[in-house]
């Protein structure tokens, strides 16, 4: 499909939105550039092939004049985050490039296991009768036992590497240089200069060897001796390793020694023996929606952290009567509980988070049709339109101002009490 097939479907939505935002002169951030772009941080949830909806969301944000500084995500969110970071400078609109890549790839090629693996997956996703699925499941027991997953994930890795190569991104150093290309005209809305503002990328993977929430490229030095030389495709390959669907990603020759141990303590609070190799699975297992990646509760932000989830947040009671239903709810609890707990403790984030309703689309349907891709894209675009119309930057800053004041007052009280304690101890001696 052509990129225009996607953009034309949301043309009127985008044009009406742009007119309304221009008429209202609506602010979304206090960090802007001379071209009139407004800069935000952005975090995306994982969700398999449903990630196409994320591209619809970011496309509308970019068309509305929003650009991204810090970008993060897990699994499908990590894929889109990497592409947003790599396919242009922070001031560039990148979503149309991403649309082009997704529109013209047959995602079923990512199901790159052997014939038995593909046959089992096809039967499972098409809801064949249990006897047929059970028989085919027996044929893939060796795949699970020997490789810990049905699909090697090599076709996916090759696809990401190819996209990055077209953008002259061959390693992490190239990616960092691209991220550092922020506009020289970046400034606060009141005209004052910005200090220490930089673009960043944070991709979440689960290191199950050390039970560590790995954030790349920030923590790449824990796993590779020369992190600047690592192709960023490795980070998303680690993050998208859906348990048993894809084989875990393994990194061998983990750096060891005193210096390495210091890094593990600093970044992961890990003080055990460093393993010779580490195994990664889907980052969503530990944090499927890592909205806290850029969180600083003690201040009013100059730019908000927008977040977008895939699927309506509809946690509900399940009738857990069979092993597979138990396995599913265990998996979902692991994926969602940590992030839901963060938002419960920081309810101001409800003002920043969107949920894209993805309908009946299956998150593992790598064989989805062009019409399905287009439908997901439109759903993401529609949710972005709703969110931008409703978001109130001034109101959000007032909420954060109250929270920051409460935190700072509490810290000051602790310092005062500690000082009083010291003075009392001195007097008593």
PDB file of C-alpha atoms in Angstrom, residues 184-328:
ATOM      1  CA  UNK A 184      19.661  25.439  18.015  1.00  0.00           C
ATOM      2  CA  UNK A 185      16.563  27.641  18.315  1.00  0.00           C
ATOM      3  CA  UNK A 186      15.003  25.529  21.071  1.00  0.00           C
ATOM      4  CA  UNK A 187      13.753  27.809  23.865  1.00  0.00           C
ATOM      5  CA  UNK A 188      11.106  28.255  26.517  1.00  0.00           C
ATOM      6  CA  UNK A 189       7.791  29.717  25.482  1.00  0.00           C
ATOM      7  CA  UNK A 190       8.569  32.925  27.414  1.00  0.00           C
ATOM      8  CA  UNK A 191      11.705  33.440  25.314  1.00  0.00           C
ATOM      9  CA  UNK A 192      14.243  32.274  27.893  1.00  0.00           C
ATOM     10  CA  UNK A 193      16.926  29.781  26.933  1.00  0.00           C
ATOM     11  CA  UNK A 194      16.734  26.089  27.794  1.00  0.00           C
ATOM     12  CA  UNK A 195      19.521  24.401  29.730  1.00  0.00           C
ATOM     13  CA  UNK A 196      20.462  20.725  29.749  1.00  0.00           C
ATOM     14  CA  UNK A 197      17.631  19.760  27.394  1.00  0.00           C
ATOM     15  CA  UNK A 198      18.451  16.800  25.198  1.00  0.00           C
ATOM     16  CA  UNK A 199      16.661  14.128  23.249  1.00  0.00           C
ATOM     17  CA  UNK A 200      16.829  10.603  24.627  1.00  0.00           C
ATOM     18  CA  UNK A 201      15.645   7.074  23.929  1.00  0.00           C
ATOM     19  CA  UNK A 202      14.611   4.437  26.490  1.00  0.00           C
ATOM     20  CA  UNK A 203      13.658   0.935  25.321  1.00  0.00           C
ATOM     21  CA  UNK A 204      12.612  -1.581  27.971  1.00  0.00           C
ATOM     22  CA  UNK A 205      13.571  -5.268  27.856  1.00  0.00           C
ATOM     23  CA  UNK A 206      13.410  -7.930  30.560  1.00  0.00           C
ATOM     24  CA  UNK A 207      16.759  -9.495  31.494  1.00  0.00           C
ATOM     25  CA  UNK A 208      15.469 -12.665  33.117  1.00  0.00           C
ATOM     26  CA  UNK A 209      18.960 -13.929  33.931  1.00  0.00           C
ATOM     27  CA  UNK A 210      19.392 -11.252  36.605  1.00  0.00           C
ATOM     28  CA  UNK A 211      15.716 -10.237  36.973  1.00  0.00           C
ATOM     29  CA  UNK A 212      16.622  -6.758  35.729  1.00  0.00           C
ATOM     30  CA  UNK A 213      14.471  -4.207  33.945  1.00  0.00           C
ATOM     31  CA  UNK A 214      16.964  -3.317  31.230  1.00  0.00           C
ATOM     32  CA  UNK A 215      16.608   0.121  29.637  1.00  0.00           C
ATOM     33  CA  UNK A 216      18.505   0.596  26.372  1.00  0.00           C
ATOM     34  CA  UNK A 217      20.691   2.247  25.273  1.00  0.00           C
ATOM     35  CA  UNK A 218      21.158   3.653  28.800  1.00  0.00           C
ATOM     36  CA  UNK A 219      22.234   0.266  30.219  1.00  0.00           C
ATOM     37  CA  UNK A 220      23.956  -1.167  27.151  1.00  0.00           C
ATOM     38  CA  UNK A 221      27.331  -0.955  28.909  1.00  0.00           C
ATOM     39  CA  UNK A 222      26.235  -3.673  31.318  1.00  0.00           C
ATOM     40  CA  UNK A 223      25.855  -6.177  28.491  1.00  0.00           C
ATOM     41  CA  UNK A 224      28.325  -5.150  25.766  1.00  0.00           C
ATOM     42  CA  UNK A 225      32.004  -4.162  26.084  1.00  0.00           C
ATOM     43  CA  UNK A 226      31.655  -1.556  23.327  1.00  0.00           C
ATOM     44  CA  UNK A 227      28.059  -0.265  23.584  1.00  0.00           C
ATOM     45  CA  UNK A 228      28.663   2.511  21.034  1.00  0.00           C
ATOM     46  CA  UNK A 229      29.212  -0.184  18.395  1.00  0.00           C
ATOM     47  CA  UNK A 230      25.985  -2.075  19.125  1.00  0.00           C
ATOM     48  CA  UNK A 231      23.350  -1.882  16.407  1.00  0.00           C
ATOM     49  CA  UNK A 232      20.162  -0.428  17.980  1.00  0.00           C
ATOM     50  CA  UNK A 233      18.223  -3.255  16.307  1.00  0.00           C
ATOM     51  CA  UNK A 234      19.534  -5.448  19.144  1.00  0.00           C
ATOM     52  CA  UNK A 235      17.644  -3.389  21.695  1.00  0.00           C
ATOM     53  CA  UNK A 236      14.255  -3.805  20.047  1.00  0.00           C
ATOM     54  CA  UNK A 237      14.963  -7.471  19.273  1.00  0.00           C
ATOM     55  CA  UNK A 238      15.415  -7.938  23.028  1.00  0.00           C
ATOM     56  CA  UNK A 239      12.318  -5.899  23.868  1.00  0.00           C
ATOM     57  CA  UNK A 240       9.940  -7.688  21.473  1.00  0.00           C
ATOM     58  CA  UNK A 241      10.817 -11.282  22.476  1.00  0.00           C
ATOM     59  CA  UNK A 242       7.256 -12.399  23.255  1.00  0.00           C
ATOM     60  CA  UNK A 243       7.685 -15.460  25.533  1.00  0.00           C
ATOM     61  CA  UNK A 244       7.540 -18.753  23.615  1.00  0.00           C
ATOM     62  CA  UNK A 245       6.297 -17.023  20.449  1.00  0.00           C
ATOM     63  CA  UNK A 246       9.817 -15.754  19.784  1.00  0.00           C
ATOM     64  CA  UNK A 247      13.035 -17.260  21.009  1.00  0.00           C
ATOM     65  CA  UNK A 248      14.635 -15.188  23.774  1.00  0.00           C
ATOM     66  CA  UNK A 249      17.570 -13.023  22.771  1.00  0.00           C
ATOM     67  CA  UNK A 250      20.855 -14.040  24.347  1.00  0.00           C
ATOM     68  CA  UNK A 251      23.905 -11.830  24.817  1.00  0.00           C
ATOM     69  CA  UNK A 252      27.150 -13.645  25.548  1.00  0.00           C
ATOM     70  CA  UNK A 253      30.478 -12.457  26.938  1.00  0.00           C
ATOM     71  CA  UNK A 254      28.965 -10.074  29.453  1.00  0.00           C
ATOM     72  CA  UNK A 255      31.637  -7.618  30.729  1.00  0.00           C
ATOM     73  CA  UNK A 256      33.019  -8.637  34.105  1.00  0.00           C
ATOM     74  CA  UNK A 257      35.378  -7.218  36.698  1.00  0.00           C
ATOM     75  CA  UNK A 258      35.313  -4.406  39.251  1.00  0.00           C
ATOM     76  CA  UNK A 259      34.303  -1.706  36.779  1.00  0.00           C
ATOM     77  CA  UNK A 260      31.474  -3.805  35.420  1.00  0.00           C
ATOM     78  CA  UNK A 261      30.266  -4.617  38.920  1.00  0.00           C
ATOM     79  CA  UNK A 262      30.069  -0.886  39.639  1.00  0.00           C
ATOM     80  CA  UNK A 263      27.826  -0.362  36.623  1.00  0.00           C
ATOM     81  CA  UNK A 264      25.519  -3.183  37.705  1.00  0.00           C
ATOM     82  CA  UNK A 265      25.228  -1.636  41.165  1.00  0.00           C
ATOM     83  CA  UNK A 266      24.623   1.843  39.738  1.00  0.00           C
ATOM     84  CA  UNK A 267      22.039   1.003  37.096  1.00  0.00           C
ATOM     85  CA  UNK A 268      20.385  -2.193  38.330  1.00  0.00           C
ATOM     86  CA  UNK A 269      21.139  -2.316  42.076  1.00  0.00           C
ATOM     87  CA  UNK A 270      22.564  -5.765  41.359  1.00  0.00           C
ATOM     88  CA  UNK A 271      25.401  -7.093  43.544  1.00  0.00           C
ATOM     89  CA  UNK A 272      25.434 -10.810  42.759  1.00  0.00           C
ATOM     90  CA  UNK A 273      27.858 -12.616  40.494  1.00  0.00           C
ATOM     91  CA  UNK A 274      27.664 -11.293  36.919  1.00  0.00           C
ATOM     92  CA  UNK A 275      26.554 -14.102  34.566  1.00  0.00           C
ATOM     93  CA  UNK A 276      28.577 -15.005  31.489  1.00  0.00           C
ATOM     94  CA  UNK A 277      25.500 -14.499  29.322  1.00  0.00           C
ATOM     95  CA  UNK A 278      22.098 -12.873  29.755  1.00  0.00           C
ATOM     96  CA  UNK A 279      18.734 -13.853  28.301  1.00  0.00           C
ATOM     97  CA  UNK A 280      16.134 -11.259  27.340  1.00  0.00           C
ATOM     98  CA  UNK A 281      12.405 -11.584  26.814  1.00  0.00           C
ATOM     99  CA  UNK A 282       9.625  -9.101  26.047  1.00  0.00           C
ATOM    100  CA  UNK A 283      10.074  -5.911  28.069  1.00  0.00           C
ATOM    101  CA  UNK A 284       6.341  -5.903  28.638  1.00  0.00           C
ATOM    102  CA  UNK A 285       6.744  -8.724  31.145  1.00  0.00           C
ATOM    103  CA  UNK A 286       8.247  -6.246  33.599  1.00  0.00           C
ATOM    104  CA  UNK A 287       6.758  -2.973  32.374  1.00  0.00           C
ATOM    105  CA  UNK A 288       4.485  -3.015  29.359  1.00  0.00           C
ATOM    106  CA  UNK A 289       3.701   0.687  29.679  1.00  0.00           C
ATOM    107  CA  UNK A 290       6.809   2.260  31.271  1.00  0.00           C
ATOM    108  CA  UNK A 291       5.269   5.702  31.717  1.00  0.00           C
ATOM    109  CA  UNK A 292       7.613   6.407  34.661  1.00  0.00           C
ATOM    110  CA  UNK A 293      10.762   6.417  32.481  1.00  0.00           C
ATOM    111  CA  UNK A 294      11.162  10.191  32.562  1.00  0.00           C
ATOM    112  CA  UNK A 295       9.253  10.987  35.766  1.00  0.00           C
ATOM    113  CA  UNK A 296      10.466  13.798  38.065  1.00  0.00           C
ATOM    114  CA  UNK A 297       7.770  14.349  40.723  1.00  0.00           C
ATOM    115  CA  UNK A 298       9.475  17.229  42.551  1.00  0.00           C
ATOM    116  CA  UNK A 299       9.122  19.852  39.807  1.00  0.00           C
ATOM    117  CA  UNK A 300       6.750  21.368  37.311  1.00  0.00           C
ATOM    118  CA  UNK A 301       7.854  20.039  33.912  1.00  0.00           C
ATOM    119  CA  UNK A 302       8.649  22.332  31.005  1.00  0.00           C
ATOM    120  CA  UNK A 303       7.310  19.602  28.743  1.00  0.00           C
ATOM    121  CA  UNK A 304       4.712  16.925  29.529  1.00  0.00           C
ATOM    122  CA  UNK A 305       5.229  13.185  29.126  1.00  0.00           C
ATOM    123  CA  UNK A 306       2.438  11.998  26.868  1.00  0.00           C
ATOM    124  CA  UNK A 307       1.669   8.281  27.016  1.00  0.00           C
ATOM    125  CA  UNK A 308      -0.421   6.013  24.835  1.00  0.00           C
ATOM    126  CA  UNK A 309      -1.778   2.554  25.624  1.00  0.00           C
ATOM    127  CA  UNK A 310      -3.041  -0.105  23.223  1.00  0.00           C
ATOM    128  CA  UNK A 311      -6.514  -1.313  24.072  1.00  0.00           C
ATOM    129  CA  UNK A 312      -9.035   0.094  26.494  1.00  0.00           C
ATOM    130  CA  UNK A 313      -8.024  -0.289  30.138  1.00  0.00           C
ATOM    131  CA  UNK A 314     -10.717  -2.821  31.033  1.00  0.00           C
ATOM    132  CA  UNK A 315      -9.244  -5.079  33.688  1.00  0.00           C
ATOM    133  CA  UNK A 316     -11.983  -7.455  34.683  1.00  0.00           C
ATOM    134  CA  UNK A 317     -12.566 -10.583  36.686  1.00  0.00           C
ATOM    135  CA  UNK A 318     -11.926 -13.749  34.692  1.00  0.00           C
ATOM    136  CA  UNK A 319     -13.421 -17.185  35.198  1.00  0.00           C
ATOM    137  CA  UNK A 320     -10.155 -19.010  35.855  1.00  0.00           C
ATOM    138  CA  UNK A 321     -11.009 -22.672  35.456  1.00  0.00           C
ATOM    139  CA  UNK A 322      -8.430 -24.017  33.020  1.00  0.00           C
ATOM    140  CA  UNK A 323      -4.612 -24.024  32.888  1.00  0.00           C
ATOM    141  CA  UNK A 324      -4.470 -21.781  29.824  1.00  0.00           C
ATOM    142  CA  UNK A 325      -6.785 -19.190  31.393  1.00  0.00           C
ATOM    143  CA  UNK A 326      -4.587 -19.206  34.504  1.00  0.00           C
ATOM    144  CA  UNK A 327      -1.448 -18.781  32.386  1.00  0.00           C
ATOM    145  CA  UNK A 328      -3.029 -15.878  30.523  1.00  0.00           C
TER     146      UNK A 328
END
